[in-house]
Tab-separated table of C-alpha atoms in Angstrom:
chain	number	residue	atom	x	y	z
V	1068	MET	CA	-99.963	-154.337	37.027
V	1069	LEU	CA	-97.967	-151.103	37.028
V	1070	PRO	CA	-100.176	-148.152	38.118
V	1071	LEU	CA	-100.731	-145.500	35.439
V	1072	SER	CA	-98.994	-142.803	37.476
V	1073	ARG	CA	-95.882	-144.953	37.726
V	1074	VAL	CA	-95.953	-145.675	33.993
V	1075	PHE	CA	-95.906	-141.921	33.318
V	1076	GLN	CA	-93.066	-141.464	35.793
V	1077	VAL	CA	-90.971	-144.180	34.135
V	1078	LYS	CA	-91.604	-142.636	30.699
V	1079	SER	CA	-90.682	-139.183	31.955
V	1080	GLU	CA	-87.183	-140.365	32.826
V	1081	GLY	CA	-86.461	-141.631	29.301
V	1082	PRO	CA	-85.513	-138.314	27.666
V	1083	LYS	CA	-83.069	-137.557	30.486
V	1084	LEU	CA	-81.248	-140.813	29.716
V	1085	VAL	CA	-80.720	-140.073	25.998
V	1086	PRO	CA	-77.163	-138.688	26.537
V	1087	PHE	CA	-76.265	-141.849	28.466
V	1088	PHE	CA	-77.482	-144.110	25.655
V	1089	LYS	CA	-75.622	-142.040	23.064
V	1090	ALA	CA	-72.399	-142.107	25.091
V	1091	THR	CA	-72.724	-145.867	25.548
V	1092	CYS	CA	-73.157	-146.311	21.808
V	1093	VAL	CA	-70.056	-144.195	21.184
V	1094	TYR	CA	-68.035	-146.459	23.497
V	1095	PHE	CA	-69.107	-149.655	21.739
V	1096	VAL	CA	-68.843	-148.198	18.223
V	1097	LEU	CA	-65.324	-146.807	18.717
V	1098	TRP	CA	-64.219	-149.869	20.722
V	1099	LEU	CA	-60.772	-148.377	21.387
V	1100	PRO	CA	-58.090	-151.042	21.937
V	1101	LEU	CA	-57.069	-151.771	25.524
V	1102	SER	CA	-53.476	-152.224	24.400
V	1103	SER	CA	-53.131	-148.481	23.823
V	1104	PRO	CA	-54.453	-146.723	26.954
V	1105	SER	CA	-54.854	-142.966	26.682
V	1106	TRP	CA	-56.793	-140.097	28.177
V	1107	VAL	CA	-59.079	-140.235	25.144
V	1108	SER	CA	-59.973	-143.879	25.795
V	1109	ALA	CA	-60.452	-143.059	29.493
V	1110	LEU	CA	-62.825	-140.221	28.598
V	1111	ILE	CA	-64.820	-142.400	26.187
V	1112	LYS	CA	-65.147	-145.121	28.836
V	1113	CYS	CA	-66.162	-142.701	31.596
V	1114	LEU	CA	-68.540	-140.639	29.451
V	1115	PRO	CA	-71.653	-142.801	30.042
V	1116	ILE	CA	-71.084	-142.521	33.809
V	1117	PHE	CA	-70.684	-138.750	33.542
V	1118	CYS	CA	-74.011	-138.718	31.684
V	1119	LEU	CA	-75.655	-140.587	34.565
V	1120	CYS	CA	-74.309	-137.921	36.922
V	1121	LEU	CA	-75.952	-135.317	34.690
V	1122	PHE	CA	-79.117	-137.422	34.709
V	1123	LEU	CA	-79.315	-137.054	38.491
V	1124	LEU	CA	-78.407	-133.369	38.339
V	1125	ALA	CA	-81.259	-132.897	35.850
V	1126	HIS	CA	-83.652	-133.525	38.741
V	1127	GLY	CA	-82.295	-130.444	40.431
V	1128	LEU	CA	-79.476	-129.749	42.833
V	1129	GLY	CA	-82.083	-129.275	45.538
V	1130	PHE	CA	-83.250	-132.841	45.039
V	1131	LEU	CA	-79.761	-134.177	45.705
V	1132	LEU	CA	-79.216	-131.894	48.688
V	1133	THR	CA	-82.471	-132.924	50.357
V	1134	HIS	CA	-82.275	-136.667	49.608
V	1135	PRO	CA	-79.181	-138.333	51.113
V	1136	SER	CA	-79.688	-141.637	49.273
V	1137	ALA	CA	-79.651	-139.880	45.896
V	1138	THR	CA	-76.550	-137.921	46.916
V	1139	ARG	CA	-74.717	-141.121	47.843
V	1140	ILE	CA	-75.556	-142.690	44.508
V	1141	PHE	CA	-74.332	-139.547	42.744
V	1142	VAL	CA	-71.028	-139.649	44.647
V	1143	GLY	CA	-70.821	-143.382	43.951
V	1144	LEU	CA	-71.052	-142.645	40.241
V	1145	VAL	CA	-68.201	-140.166	40.557
V	1146	PHE	CA	-65.998	-142.783	42.257
V	1147	SER	CA	-67.024	-145.271	39.550
V	1148	ALA	CA	-65.816	-142.906	36.839
V	1149	ILE	CA	-62.475	-142.501	38.634
V	1150	GLY	CA	-62.247	-146.286	38.952
V	1151	ASP	CA	-62.978	-146.677	35.252
V	1152	ALA	CA	-60.143	-144.307	34.435
V	1153	PHE	CA	-57.697	-146.213	36.631
V	1154	LEU	CA	-58.670	-149.513	35.011
V	1155	ILE	CA	-57.746	-148.134	31.594
V	1156	TRP	CA	-54.150	-148.365	32.880
V	1157	GLN	CA	-54.583	-151.578	34.878
V	1158	ASP	CA	-51.721	-153.287	33.036
V	1159	GLN	CA	-49.486	-150.397	34.092
V	1160	GLY	CA	-50.141	-151.136	37.773
V	1161	TYR	CA	-53.367	-149.249	38.459
V	1162	PHE	CA	-55.724	-152.201	38.925
V	1163	LEU	CA	-55.646	-151.883	42.729
V	1164	HIS	CA	-56.442	-148.179	42.449
V	1165	GLY	CA	-59.516	-149.017	40.401
V	1166	LEU	CA	-60.465	-151.766	42.854
V	1167	LEU	CA	-60.322	-149.264	45.714
V	1168	MET	CA	-62.502	-146.739	43.875
V	1169	PHE	CA	-65.159	-149.359	43.184
V	1170	ALA	CA	-64.986	-150.587	46.770
V	1171	VAL	CA	-65.913	-147.055	47.864
V	1172	THR	CA	-68.667	-147.055	45.237
V	1173	HIS	CA	-70.212	-150.230	46.642
V	1174	MET	CA	-70.115	-148.833	50.176
V	1175	LEU	CA	-71.871	-145.670	49.016
V	1176	TYR	CA	-74.517	-147.644	47.124
V	1177	ALA	CA	-75.133	-149.926	50.109
V	1178	SER	CA	-75.522	-146.864	52.319
V	1179	ALA	CA	-77.959	-145.357	49.816
V	1180	PHE	CA	-80.074	-148.517	49.788
V	1181	GLY	CA	-80.269	-148.387	53.585
V	1182	MET	CA	-80.474	-150.972	56.344
V	1183	ARG	CA	-84.260	-151.329	56.531
V	1184	PRO	CA	-85.787	-153.816	56.183
V	1185	LEU	CA	-82.981	-156.061	57.399
V	1186	ALA	CA	-84.026	-159.139	55.356
V	1187	LEU	CA	-81.662	-161.589	57.047
V	1188	ARG	CA	-82.526	-164.476	54.725
V	1189	THR	CA	-81.542	-162.353	51.728
V	1190	GLY	CA	-78.344	-161.421	53.523
V	1191	LEU	CA	-77.558	-165.066	54.223
V	1192	LEU	CA	-78.085	-165.942	50.553
V	1193	MET	CA	-75.768	-163.123	49.447
V	1194	ALA	CA	-73.166	-164.205	52.007
V	1195	VAL	CA	-73.210	-167.761	50.648
V	1196	LEU	CA	-72.847	-166.485	47.072
V	1197	ALA	CA	-69.947	-164.225	48.111
V	1198	VAL	CA	-68.145	-167.122	49.831
V	1199	LEU	CA	-68.624	-169.341	46.763
V	1200	CYS	CA	-67.257	-166.634	44.465
V	1201	TYR	CA	-64.226	-166.091	46.680
V	1202	ALA	CA	-63.655	-169.847	46.831
V	1203	VAL	CA	-63.442	-169.863	43.027
V	1204	PHE	CA	-60.954	-166.972	42.991
V	1205	TYR	CA	-58.841	-168.030	45.988
V	1206	PRO	CA	-56.608	-170.700	44.383
V	1207	ASN	CA	-55.489	-168.152	41.782
V	1208	LEU	CA	-54.850	-165.226	44.124
V	1209	THR	CA	-51.387	-164.249	45.331
V	1210	GLY	CA	-49.947	-161.598	47.604
V	1211	ALA	CA	-52.159	-158.683	48.579
V	1212	PHE	CA	-54.866	-159.838	46.177
V	1213	THR	CA	-55.614	-162.749	48.511
V	1214	TYR	CA	-57.010	-160.326	51.070
V	1215	LEU	CA	-58.100	-157.391	48.937
V	1216	VAL	CA	-60.252	-159.488	46.615
V	1217	GLY	CA	-61.857	-161.113	49.658
V	1218	VAL	CA	-62.763	-157.712	51.096
V	1219	TYR	CA	-64.043	-156.517	47.731
V	1220	VAL	CA	-66.220	-159.602	47.220
V	1221	ALA	CA	-67.673	-159.065	50.704
V	1222	LEU	CA	-68.501	-155.441	49.871
V	1223	VAL	CA	-70.170	-156.402	46.594
V	1224	GLY	CA	-72.219	-159.035	48.401
V	1225	PHE	CA	-73.198	-156.530	51.083
V	1226	MET	CA	-74.289	-154.012	48.457
V	1227	GLY	CA	-76.322	-156.693	46.702
V	1228	TRP	CA	-77.971	-157.641	50.002
V	1229	ARG	CA	-79.033	-154.089	50.741
V	1230	ALA	CA	-80.387	-153.605	47.203
V	1231	MET	CA	-82.332	-156.879	47.216
V	1232	ALA	CA	-83.609	-156.356	50.763
V	1233	GLY	CA	-85.606	-153.336	49.647
V	1234	LEU	CA	-87.631	-155.214	47.051
V	1235	HIS	CA	-91.414	-155.129	47.624
V	1236	LEU	CA	-93.114	-156.536	44.537
V	1237	VAL	CA	-96.621	-156.446	45.995
V	1238	GLY	CA	-98.565	-154.168	48.313
V	1239	ALA	CA	-98.605	-150.455	48.974
V	1240	ALA	CA	-94.839	-150.193	49.471
V	1241	TRP	CA	-94.029	-151.417	45.938
V	1242	ARG	CA	-91.960	-149.031	43.790
V	1243	TRP	CA	-90.361	-149.483	40.388
V	1244	THR	CA	-87.165	-147.866	41.621
V	1245	GLU	CA	-86.664	-150.750	44.058
V	1246	LEU	CA	-86.758	-153.162	41.140
V	1247	ALA	CA	-84.213	-150.939	39.373
V	1248	ALA	CA	-81.931	-151.048	42.425
V	1249	GLY	CA	-82.172	-154.823	42.712
V	1250	GLY	CA	-81.632	-155.377	39.004
V	1251	GLY	CA	-78.738	-152.930	38.933
V	1252	ALA	CA	-77.039	-154.595	41.903
V	1253	LEU	CA	-77.444	-158.035	40.319
V	1254	LEU	CA	-75.948	-156.877	37.014
V	1255	PHE	CA	-73.070	-155.181	38.848
V	1256	MET	CA	-72.330	-158.442	40.656
V	1257	VAL	CA	-72.372	-160.364	37.368
V	1258	SER	CA	-70.046	-157.802	35.765
V	1259	ASP	CA	-67.573	-157.930	38.660
V	1260	LEU	CA	-67.687	-161.724	38.752
V	1261	THR	CA	-66.788	-161.825	35.068
V	1262	ILE	CA	-63.893	-159.428	35.655
V	1263	GLY	CA	-62.597	-161.674	38.426
V	1264	LEU	CA	-62.887	-164.839	36.371
V	1265	ASP	CA	-61.193	-163.240	33.373
V	1266	LYS	CA	-58.342	-161.718	35.375
V	1267	PHE	CA	-57.613	-164.437	37.933
V	1268	CYS	CA	-58.995	-167.734	36.625
V	1269	PHE	CA	-59.353	-168.169	32.877
V	1270	PRO	CA	-60.016	-166.102	29.734
V	1271	VAL	CA	-63.737	-165.431	29.350
V	1272	PRO	CA	-64.886	-165.289	25.703
V	1273	TYR	CA	-66.080	-161.819	24.700
V	1274	SER	CA	-65.390	-160.735	28.269
V	1275	ARG	CA	-64.972	-157.022	27.545
V	1276	ALA	CA	-68.287	-156.720	25.695
V	1277	PHE	CA	-70.125	-158.672	28.386
V	1278	ILE	CA	-68.476	-156.832	31.278
V	1279	MET	CA	-69.118	-153.364	29.903
V	1280	SER	CA	-72.692	-154.020	28.767
V	1281	THR	CA	-73.714	-155.415	32.153
V	1282	TYR	CA	-71.756	-152.673	33.929
V	1283	TYR	CA	-73.374	-149.786	32.064
V	1284	ALA	CA	-76.830	-151.345	32.462
V	1285	ALA	CA	-76.182	-151.791	36.189
V	1286	GLN	CA	-75.120	-148.186	36.664
V	1287	MET	CA	-78.130	-146.916	34.718
V	1288	LEU	CA	-80.566	-148.930	36.856
V	1289	ILE	CA	-78.906	-147.854	40.096
V	1290	ALA	CA	-79.036	-144.206	38.964
V	1291	LEU	CA	-82.738	-144.677	38.154
V	1292	SER	CA	-83.317	-146.068	41.635
V	1293	ALA	CA	-82.391	-142.668	43.071
V	1294	VAL	CA	-85.228	-140.906	41.239
V	1295	GLU	CA	-87.865	-141.915	43.754
V	1296	SER	CA	-86.292	-141.101	47.089
V	1297	ARG	CA	-86.218	-143.776	49.747
V	1298	GLU	CA	-86.519	-141.439	52.710
V	1299	PRO	CA	-90.306	-140.774	52.709
V	1300	VAL	CA	-91.229	-144.430	53.210
V	1301	GLU	CA	-88.745	-145.333	55.923
V	1302	ASP	CA	-91.407	-145.352	58.623
V	1303	HIS	CA	-93.660	-147.599	56.554
V	1304	ARG	CA	-90.842	-150.056	55.965
V	1305	LEU	CA	-89.829	-150.026	59.603
V	1306	SER	CA	-93.126	-151.657	60.465
V	1307	LYS	CA	-92.276	-154.488	58.051
V	1308	ALA	CA	-88.632	-154.884	59.045
V	1309	LYS	CA	-87.627	-158.433	59.771
């Protein structure tokens, strides 16, 4: 059962997320066509991510400066917004630019989640899933995509490993932010997998709605995971590292 103090903490974050929810609603209500990319459509798409940046800033600049994991997630959100903007013009040749921005994002998130505990079995599971995903994409990849998609899939799998490795659902080390990190990483992986299937393999029905809903939910959960800093419990986790 969730301790009362943690219930209050979860509730206290809700009002700070109101701009994000409003911006997300604006995106889905306007539903600007992808066939006519513009700076307006880029702004509308990036707005929810900007709101998550403001959500972290609402905890104070001092919080970000004194907690490296939160800072990395903040910077990861910035790179995500840049990647979103590039992908607005993906049909004009900017897909690789967006891919690069999100690759940096995944590296920053993985760094924020940390390397302790190691959780090798979780890492092995994520590695198997990454190989299976790449095996699905591979027959449809050509040129530079053959290698770049492989690297990107590996980075996404690594990020997912580091997010899942931190999960402690029982005991004194349990924190709701770890569940947020794990859930966010999982949703991000699902979103990226759908993008890959839709772009390289076959048309996915309602792909845009599914991709963006899972993507925004993933980013929100990962931003929430930064609220309770990971640094103070590193020593406790070290004793449980595998």
